[in-house]
């Protein structure tokens, strides 16, 4: 049995070892594998996945995906004739493959962000199921190689809400995709646990008395808050429902901080906030679409032929066409992920330094941008306020104040976020947990409790 954090930014797996959760090293990826996938052709993902399945699962999959498998076989033949690789890559290698040739192949980061999207067509839902299954298959293979045995039971983390504040249908859709993907790759028993609750279970292991804990989990795609009644007596209970006092969650997380920094910190060098020859401002919509890598509709619109024509006209009308030419290059060469990745790396760099230089010379010679913590805080004002509202909602639902605030998630490492949270709770202890491992450890504890 394993605890499986299929995260928006990273994935991790835990097992119980000497009565405590232990995060596994997943081959060359280490304990955390970035939630990314690269395929030389999108159509071949289904064929790669088909090869990983057991014979029985292959037969069932063949019946469900006959048309896609046939199309993928054609894509594979073309790749072989062109002397191109035919394997998928994951984690950091996926990003490396994408950055090598951004306008070739198919790259996706954080597919979990799309699982609850409204209006998904059946073929889109099937594609996301296959992408998730491919990633899960890779992680399951790495896990079993590390353990030397097969794994068939798992507890998978889930946010309070995959999409929006009241997205019951979105939650059902996302859980359905995750369940089908997990079962397809060989997990026989699949359970889910709220990510902030899982993080709370890990924090609870160190408590000596009953404590009201407000868990704030700021993940890559969502932020979730849970007010939990925790302690040694509660931990021993087989039914924790009475101890889960409230939950709140919204689709705002680390990716949104990256996008906000990309928009406000980088896009001005691509023409945002510039003017046309008529003295009118350059329309901002295309800049937002360019960096909205977690929004299917926005990305489709940005990379459409109609938008290419629109940007070419803007270039002719711009007072500073050299700026708009950079945006047009992003559009033509599919560089959205490149720009947002630069913002993400700068955000990480701002954890230990007050400012960061962003090198974008591969887009335009000698182009670089400097961002700092103050600018980052201003860029992310909306996201910070959204997290504040979630904390307020969780406290109001619970009808009590927390004794302690426990913060986890990768974005929680940011000094900007830490300072903001300290302002929200000036008179409460603020505990910063394992930024990436708390959820995985808690899921592992829960898996051990329900499957043992």
mmCIF file of C-alpha atoms in Angstrom, residues 35-336:
data_model
loop_
_atom_site.group_PDB
_atom_site.id
_atom_site.type_symbol
_atom_site.label_atom_id
_atom_site.label_comp_id
_atom_site.label_asym_id
_atom_site.label_seq_id
_atom_site.Cartn_x
_atom_site.Cartn_y
_atom_site.Cartn_z
ATOM 1 C CA UNK A 35 4.083 16.680 -12.870
ATOM 2 C CA UNK A 36 5.071 17.001 -16.511
ATOM 3 C CA UNK A 37 4.890 14.829 -19.597
ATOM 4 C CA UNK A 38 6.427 15.175 -23.057
ATOM 5 C CA UNK A 39 5.535 13.123 -26.128
ATOM 6 C CA UNK A 40 7.078 13.450 -29.605
ATOM 7 C CA UNK A 41 3.448 13.361 -30.800
ATOM 8 C CA UNK A 42 0.266 13.711 -28.766
ATOM 9 C CA UNK A 43 -1.368 10.908 -30.745
ATOM 10 C CA UNK A 44 1.201 8.341 -29.545
ATOM 11 C CA UNK A 45 0.468 8.750 -25.814
ATOM 12 C CA UNK A 46 -2.340 6.214 -26.025
ATOM 13 C CA UNK A 47 -0.039 3.660 -27.744
ATOM 14 C CA UNK A 48 2.708 4.107 -25.149
ATOM 15 C CA UNK A 49 0.171 3.576 -22.386
ATOM 16 C CA UNK A 50 -1.240 0.494 -24.122
ATOM 17 C CA UNK A 51 2.214 -1.146 -24.014
ATOM 18 C CA UNK A 52 2.484 -0.644 -20.241
ATOM 19 C CA UNK A 53 -0.741 -2.458 -19.374
ATOM 20 C CA UNK A 54 -1.316 -6.068 -18.419
ATOM 21 C CA UNK A 55 -2.700 -8.328 -21.196
ATOM 22 C CA UNK A 56 -6.190 -8.243 -19.697
ATOM 23 C CA UNK A 57 -6.124 -4.455 -19.330
ATOM 24 C CA UNK A 58 -4.726 -4.130 -22.863
ATOM 25 C CA UNK A 59 -7.696 -6.012 -24.283
ATOM 26 C CA UNK A 60 -10.204 -3.780 -22.493
ATOM 27 C CA UNK A 61 -8.247 -0.659 -23.450
ATOM 28 C CA UNK A 62 -8.160 -1.783 -27.101
ATOM 29 C CA UNK A 63 -11.957 -1.920 -27.130
ATOM 30 C CA UNK A 64 -12.279 1.576 -25.632
ATOM 31 C CA UNK A 65 -9.562 3.334 -27.658
ATOM 32 C CA UNK A 66 -9.557 1.493 -31.004
ATOM 33 C CA UNK A 67 -9.726 4.673 -33.113
ATOM 34 C CA UNK A 68 -7.118 6.530 -31.039
ATOM 35 C CA UNK A 69 -4.752 3.543 -31.101
ATOM 36 C CA UNK A 70 -5.000 3.343 -34.869
ATOM 37 C CA UNK A 71 -4.280 7.051 -35.208
ATOM 38 C CA UNK A 72 -1.395 6.765 -32.760
ATOM 39 C CA UNK A 73 0.093 3.886 -34.746
ATOM 40 C CA UNK A 74 0.245 6.173 -37.766
ATOM 41 C CA UNK A 75 2.004 8.834 -35.696
ATOM 42 C CA UNK A 76 4.511 6.246 -34.472
ATOM 43 C CA UNK A 77 5.305 5.132 -38.033
ATOM 44 C CA UNK A 78 5.998 8.733 -39.048
ATOM 45 C CA UNK A 79 8.287 9.257 -36.055
ATOM 46 C CA UNK A 80 10.243 6.086 -36.878
ATOM 47 C CA UNK A 81 10.610 7.111 -40.533
ATOM 48 C CA UNK A 82 11.882 10.524 -39.439
ATOM 49 C CA UNK A 83 14.341 8.948 -37.021
ATOM 50 C CA UNK A 84 12.608 10.589 -34.030
ATOM 51 C CA UNK A 85 12.281 9.111 -30.522
ATOM 52 C CA UNK A 86 9.058 7.271 -29.774
ATOM 53 C CA UNK A 87 9.115 7.212 -25.966
ATOM 54 C CA UNK A 88 7.440 9.522 -23.482
ATOM 55 C CA UNK A 89 9.506 11.464 -20.956
ATOM 56 C CA UNK A 90 8.473 12.623 -17.507
ATOM 57 C CA UNK A 91 9.550 15.085 -14.839
ATOM 58 C CA UNK A 92 12.584 17.270 -15.477
ATOM 59 C CA UNK A 93 13.457 15.333 -18.631
ATOM 60 C CA UNK A 94 10.050 16.230 -20.086
ATOM 61 C CA UNK A 95 10.772 19.923 -19.526
ATOM 62 C CA UNK A 96 14.251 19.545 -21.050
ATOM 63 C CA UNK A 97 12.797 17.878 -24.154
ATOM 64 C CA UNK A 98 10.216 20.637 -24.538
ATOM 65 C CA UNK A 99 12.735 23.462 -24.116
ATOM 66 C CA UNK A 100 14.997 21.873 -26.710
ATOM 67 C CA UNK A 101 12.330 22.227 -29.402
ATOM 68 C CA UNK A 102 9.265 24.073 -28.048
ATOM 69 C CA UNK A 103 7.436 24.069 -31.382
ATOM 70 C CA UNK A 104 7.731 20.284 -31.776
ATOM 71 C CA UNK A 105 6.043 17.479 -29.873
ATOM 72 C CA UNK A 106 3.458 17.720 -27.105
ATOM 73 C CA UNK A 107 4.253 19.010 -23.614
ATOM 74 C CA UNK A 108 1.873 19.295 -20.693
ATOM 75 C CA UNK A 109 2.526 20.565 -17.199
ATOM 76 C CA UNK A 110 0.155 20.054 -14.277
ATOM 77 C CA UNK A 111 -2.618 18.059 -16.006
ATOM 78 C CA UNK A 112 -4.349 17.876 -12.632
ATOM 79 C CA UNK A 113 -5.297 21.544 -13.142
ATOM 80 C CA UNK A 114 -7.503 20.586 -16.092
ATOM 81 C CA UNK A 115 -9.356 17.598 -14.667
ATOM 82 C CA UNK A 116 -12.234 19.617 -13.231
ATOM 83 C CA UNK A 117 -12.527 22.008 -16.191
ATOM 84 C CA UNK A 118 -16.118 22.691 -17.208
ATOM 85 C CA UNK A 119 -17.247 21.814 -20.700
ATOM 86 C CA UNK A 120 -14.734 19.027 -21.346
ATOM 87 C CA UNK A 121 -15.763 17.035 -24.417
ATOM 88 C CA UNK A 122 -15.688 13.221 -24.068
ATOM 89 C CA UNK A 123 -12.561 12.971 -26.231
ATOM 90 C CA UNK A 124 -10.845 15.614 -24.090
ATOM 91 C CA UNK A 125 -11.715 13.750 -20.893
ATOM 92 C CA UNK A 126 -10.324 10.560 -22.452
ATOM 93 C CA UNK A 127 -7.087 12.347 -23.401
ATOM 94 C CA UNK A 128 -6.620 13.619 -19.843
ATOM 95 C CA UNK A 129 -7.397 10.161 -18.472
ATOM 96 C CA UNK A 130 -4.680 8.701 -20.728
ATOM 97 C CA UNK A 131 -2.183 11.421 -19.735
ATOM 98 C CA UNK A 132 -2.845 10.840 -16.028
ATOM 99 C CA UNK A 133 -2.668 7.066 -16.515
ATOM 100 C CA UNK A 134 0.667 7.372 -18.345
ATOM 101 C CA UNK A 135 2.102 9.447 -15.497
ATOM 102 C CA UNK A 136 0.697 7.084 -12.871
ATOM 103 C CA UNK A 137 2.040 4.066 -14.770
ATOM 104 C CA UNK A 138 5.520 5.584 -14.822
ATOM 105 C CA UNK A 139 5.394 6.356 -11.082
ATOM 106 C CA UNK A 140 3.960 2.918 -10.237
ATOM 107 C CA UNK A 141 6.770 1.254 -12.204
ATOM 108 C CA UNK A 142 9.404 3.349 -10.401
ATOM 109 C CA UNK A 143 7.770 2.586 -7.038
ATOM 110 C CA UNK A 144 7.660 -1.157 -7.608
ATOM 111 C CA UNK A 145 11.275 -1.168 -8.823
ATOM 112 C CA UNK A 146 12.310 0.652 -5.649
ATOM 113 C CA UNK A 147 10.317 -1.662 -3.349
ATOM 114 C CA UNK A 148 10.955 -4.909 -5.228
ATOM 115 C CA UNK A 149 7.288 -5.842 -5.065
ATOM 116 C CA UNK A 150 3.975 -4.982 -6.681
ATOM 117 C CA UNK A 151 1.682 -2.286 -5.287
ATOM 118 C CA UNK A 152 -2.092 -2.558 -5.577
ATOM 119 C CA UNK A 153 -3.567 -0.293 -2.867
ATOM 120 C CA UNK A 154 -3.284 3.468 -2.696
ATOM 121 C CA UNK A 155 -4.706 6.570 -1.081
ATOM 122 C CA UNK A 156 -4.490 9.513 -3.481
ATOM 123 C CA UNK A 157 -4.631 13.115 -2.342
ATOM 124 C CA UNK A 158 -7.304 15.442 -3.668
ATOM 125 C CA UNK A 159 -8.055 19.148 -3.204
ATOM 126 C CA UNK A 160 -11.254 20.345 -1.557
ATOM 127 C CA UNK A 161 -12.382 21.694 -4.935
ATOM 128 C CA UNK A 162 -10.729 21.018 -8.272
ATOM 129 C CA UNK A 163 -12.468 23.958 -9.933
ATOM 130 C CA UNK A 164 -14.262 26.885 -8.326
ATOM 131 C CA UNK A 165 -15.861 27.207 -4.920
ATOM 132 C CA UNK A 166 -18.988 25.150 -5.540
ATOM 133 C CA UNK A 167 -17.872 22.724 -8.219
ATOM 134 C CA UNK A 168 -19.616 19.484 -7.260
ATOM 135 C CA UNK A 169 -19.799 18.388 -10.892
ATOM 136 C CA UNK A 170 -16.164 19.390 -11.493
ATOM 137 C CA UNK A 171 -15.102 17.388 -8.442
ATOM 138 C CA UNK A 172 -17.024 14.346 -9.635
ATOM 139 C CA UNK A 173 -15.476 14.601 -13.098
ATOM 140 C CA UNK A 174 -11.926 14.935 -11.744
ATOM 141 C CA UNK A 175 -12.272 12.060 -9.271
ATOM 142 C CA UNK A 176 -13.737 9.897 -12.033
ATOM 143 C CA UNK A 177 -10.736 10.585 -14.301
ATOM 144 C CA UNK A 178 -8.244 9.913 -11.492
ATOM 145 C CA UNK A 179 -10.014 6.704 -10.424
ATOM 146 C CA UNK A 180 -10.206 5.305 -13.957
ATOM 147 C CA UNK A 181 -6.559 6.127 -14.584
ATOM 148 C CA UNK A 182 -5.394 4.525 -11.321
ATOM 149 C CA UNK A 183 -7.446 1.359 -11.856
ATOM 150 C CA UNK A 184 -6.290 1.103 -15.470
ATOM 151 C CA UNK A 185 -2.621 0.948 -14.491
ATOM 152 C CA UNK A 186 -3.173 -1.751 -11.871
ATOM 153 C CA UNK A 187 -4.262 -0.183 -8.576
ATOM 154 C CA UNK A 188 -7.021 -2.484 -7.338
ATOM 155 C CA UNK A 189 -8.057 -0.477 -4.250
ATOM 156 C CA UNK A 190 -8.172 3.298 -4.712
ATOM 157 C CA UNK A 191 -9.243 5.729 -1.996
ATOM 158 C CA UNK A 192 -8.993 9.521 -1.759
ATOM 159 C CA UNK A 193 -8.276 11.892 1.104
ATOM 160 C CA UNK A 194 -8.413 15.683 1.224
ATOM 161 C CA UNK A 195 -4.872 17.035 0.930
ATOM 162 C CA UNK A 196 -5.087 19.466 3.877
ATOM 163 C CA UNK A 197 -6.533 16.692 6.049
ATOM 164 C CA UNK A 198 -3.632 14.427 5.075
ATOM 165 C CA UNK A 199 -1.141 17.170 5.931
ATOM 166 C CA UNK A 200 -2.951 17.558 9.263
ATOM 167 C CA UNK A 201 -2.538 13.836 10.016
ATOM 168 C CA UNK A 202 1.213 14.214 9.674
ATOM 169 C CA UNK A 203 1.254 17.259 11.971
ATOM 170 C CA UNK A 204 -0.975 15.423 14.452
ATOM 171 C CA UNK A 205 1.672 12.739 14.952
ATOM 172 C CA UNK A 206 3.701 15.237 16.985
ATOM 173 C CA UNK A 207 0.862 16.552 19.180
ATOM 174 C CA UNK A 208 0.569 15.667 22.882
ATOM 175 C CA UNK A 209 -2.831 17.257 23.577
ATOM 176 C CA UNK A 210 -6.092 18.129 21.868
ATOM 177 C CA UNK A 211 -5.539 21.033 19.454
ATOM 178 C CA UNK A 212 -7.661 22.908 16.931
ATOM 179 C CA UNK A 213 -5.484 23.105 13.840
ATOM 180 C CA UNK A 214 -6.162 25.265 10.803
ATOM 181 C CA UNK A 215 -4.288 23.522 7.990
ATOM 182 C CA UNK A 216 -3.445 25.812 5.066
ATOM 183 C CA UNK A 217 -2.229 23.771 2.094
ATOM 184 C CA UNK A 218 -1.033 25.982 -0.769
ATOM 185 C CA UNK A 219 -0.380 23.572 -3.599
ATOM 186 C CA UNK A 220 0.559 24.048 -7.210
ATOM 187 C CA UNK A 221 -3.000 24.253 -8.515
ATOM 188 C CA UNK A 222 -5.274 24.780 -5.516
ATOM 189 C CA UNK A 223 -5.251 26.239 -2.035
ATOM 190 C CA UNK A 224 -7.181 24.362 0.621
ATOM 191 C CA UNK A 225 -7.968 25.011 4.271
ATOM 192 C CA UNK A 226 -9.290 22.564 6.848
ATOM 193 C CA UNK A 227 -10.076 23.169 10.515
ATOM 194 C CA UNK A 228 -9.287 19.920 12.313
ATOM 195 C CA UNK A 229 -9.621 18.730 15.902
ATOM 196 C CA UNK A 230 -6.429 16.769 16.454
ATOM 197 C CA UNK A 231 -4.457 15.025 19.183
ATOM 198 C CA UNK A 232 -3.465 11.567 20.481
ATOM 199 C CA UNK A 233 -7.030 10.600 21.397
ATOM 200 C CA UNK A 234 -8.397 11.691 18.031
ATOM 201 C CA UNK A 235 -5.591 9.949 16.130
ATOM 202 C CA UNK A 236 -6.565 6.610 17.660
ATOM 203 C CA UNK A 237 -10.173 6.892 16.411
ATOM 204 C CA UNK A 238 -11.089 4.806 13.335
ATOM 205 C CA UNK A 239 -13.710 7.386 12.336
ATOM 206 C CA UNK A 240 -12.384 10.939 11.968
ATOM 207 C CA UNK A 241 -15.519 12.551 10.518
ATOM 208 C CA UNK A 242 -16.427 14.318 13.805
ATOM 209 C CA UNK A 243 -12.931 15.841 13.958
ATOM 210 C CA UNK A 244 -13.084 17.475 10.514
ATOM 211 C CA UNK A 245 -14.719 20.750 11.485
ATOM 212 C CA UNK A 246 -14.671 22.637 8.179
ATOM 213 C CA UNK A 247 -13.171 22.783 4.689
ATOM 214 C CA UNK A 248 -12.686 25.465 2.061
ATOM 215 C CA UNK A 249 -10.797 25.394 -1.203
ATOM 216 C CA UNK A 250 -10.344 27.179 -4.489
ATOM 217 C CA UNK A 251 -8.379 26.755 -7.676
ATOM 218 C CA UNK A 252 -5.622 29.208 -6.820
ATOM 219 C CA UNK A 253 -2.109 27.969 -6.145
ATOM 220 C CA UNK A 254 1.534 28.046 -7.093
ATOM 221 C CA UNK A 255 0.802 27.985 -10.813
ATOM 222 C CA UNK A 256 -1.318 31.110 -10.416
ATOM 223 C CA UNK A 257 1.524 32.868 -8.605
ATOM 224 C CA UNK A 258 3.831 31.930 -11.508
ATOM 225 C CA UNK A 259 1.323 33.185 -14.056
ATOM 226 C CA UNK A 260 0.777 36.441 -12.158
ATOM 227 C CA UNK A 261 4.533 37.072 -12.013
ATOM 228 C CA UNK A 262 4.887 36.199 -15.702
ATOM 229 C CA UNK A 263 2.105 38.635 -16.588
ATOM 230 C CA UNK A 264 3.106 41.577 -14.399
ATOM 231 C CA UNK A 265 6.867 41.016 -14.280
ATOM 232 C CA UNK A 266 7.744 39.699 -17.736
ATOM 233 C CA UNK A 267 4.968 40.556 -20.195
ATOM 234 C CA UNK A 268 5.647 44.348 -20.118
ATOM 235 C CA UNK A 269 8.832 43.497 -22.052
ATOM 236 C CA UNK A 270 6.593 41.811 -24.632
ATOM 237 C CA UNK A 271 4.326 44.834 -25.085
ATOM 238 C CA UNK A 272 1.922 44.716 -22.135
ATOM 239 C CA UNK A 273 1.054 48.272 -21.005
ATOM 240 C CA UNK A 274 2.502 49.747 -24.220
ATOM 241 C CA UNK A 275 0.492 51.888 -26.645
ATOM 242 C CA UNK A 276 -0.499 51.916 -30.292
ATOM 243 C CA UNK A 277 0.421 54.698 -32.730
ATOM 244 C CA UNK A 278 -3.089 56.026 -32.086
ATOM 245 C CA UNK A 279 -2.094 56.479 -28.405
ATOM 246 C CA UNK A 280 -4.615 53.819 -27.374
ATOM 247 C CA UNK A 281 -3.334 51.051 -25.072
ATOM 248 C CA UNK A 282 -2.395 47.733 -26.634
ATOM 249 C CA UNK A 283 -5.202 45.218 -25.838
ATOM 250 C CA UNK A 284 -4.131 43.110 -22.861
ATOM 251 C CA UNK A 285 -6.132 39.953 -23.564
ATOM 252 C CA UNK A 286 -3.474 38.199 -25.663
ATOM 253 C CA UNK A 287 -0.863 38.657 -22.935
ATOM 254 C CA UNK A 288 -3.140 37.023 -20.399
ATOM 255 C CA UNK A 289 -3.950 34.190 -22.806
ATOM 256 C CA UNK A 290 -0.234 33.675 -23.487
ATOM 257 C CA UNK A 291 0.633 32.898 -19.866
ATOM 258 C CA UNK A 292 -2.614 31.108 -18.874
ATOM 259 C CA UNK A 293 -1.070 27.659 -19.186
ATOM 260 C CA UNK A 294 -3.705 26.190 -16.831
ATOM 261 C CA UNK A 295 -6.639 27.332 -18.994
ATOM 262 C CA UNK A 296 -7.494 25.218 -22.046
ATOM 263 C CA UNK A 297 -9.713 27.871 -23.642
ATOM 264 C CA UNK A 298 -7.174 30.690 -23.266
ATOM 265 C CA UNK A 299 -4.335 28.621 -24.685
ATOM 266 C CA UNK A 300 -6.477 27.486 -27.623
ATOM 267 C CA UNK A 301 -7.392 31.088 -28.383
ATOM 268 C CA UNK A 302 -3.810 32.327 -28.093
ATOM 269 C CA UNK A 303 -2.440 29.725 -30.498
ATOM 270 C CA UNK A 304 -5.251 30.078 -33.042
ATOM 271 C CA UNK A 305 -4.578 31.279 -36.588
ATOM 272 C CA UNK A 306 -7.009 34.153 -36.002
ATOM 273 C CA UNK A 307 -4.932 35.392 -33.066
ATOM 274 C CA UNK A 308 -1.737 35.150 -35.117
ATOM 275 C CA UNK A 309 -3.316 37.507 -37.679
ATOM 276 C CA UNK A 310 -4.503 39.792 -34.875
ATOM 277 C CA UNK A 311 -1.007 40.001 -33.370
ATOM 278 C CA UNK A 312 0.532 40.720 -36.771
ATOM 279 C CA UNK A 313 -1.878 43.637 -37.171
ATOM 280 C CA UNK A 314 -1.033 44.869 -33.661
ATOM 281 C CA UNK A 315 2.630 44.729 -34.612
ATOM 282 C CA UNK A 316 1.979 47.066 -37.540
ATOM 283 C CA UNK A 317 -0.041 49.450 -35.362
ATOM 284 C CA UNK A 318 2.242 49.444 -32.313
ATOM 285 C CA UNK A 319 4.288 52.412 -31.177
ATOM 286 C CA UNK A 320 6.994 49.923 -30.094
ATOM 287 C CA UNK A 321 6.728 47.035 -32.568
ATOM 288 C CA UNK A 322 9.934 45.467 -31.270
ATOM 289 C CA UNK A 323 8.067 44.582 -28.056
ATOM 290 C CA UNK A 324 5.073 43.044 -29.802
ATOM 291 C CA UNK A 325 7.377 41.018 -32.035
ATOM 292 C CA UNK A 326 8.416 39.079 -28.935
ATOM 293 C CA UNK A 327 4.805 38.163 -28.164
ATOM 294 C CA UNK A 328 4.321 37.072 -31.754
ATOM 295 C CA UNK A 329 7.384 34.822 -31.430
ATOM 296 C CA UNK A 330 5.863 33.260 -28.289
ATOM 297 C CA UNK A 331 2.711 32.578 -30.292
ATOM 298 C CA UNK A 332 4.427 31.140 -33.369
ATOM 299 C CA UNK A 333 6.930 28.986 -31.472
ATOM 300 C CA UNK A 334 4.610 27.826 -28.661
ATOM 301 C CA UNK A 335 6.698 29.371 -25.890
ATOM 302 C CA UNK A 336 4.037 29.901 -23.212
#
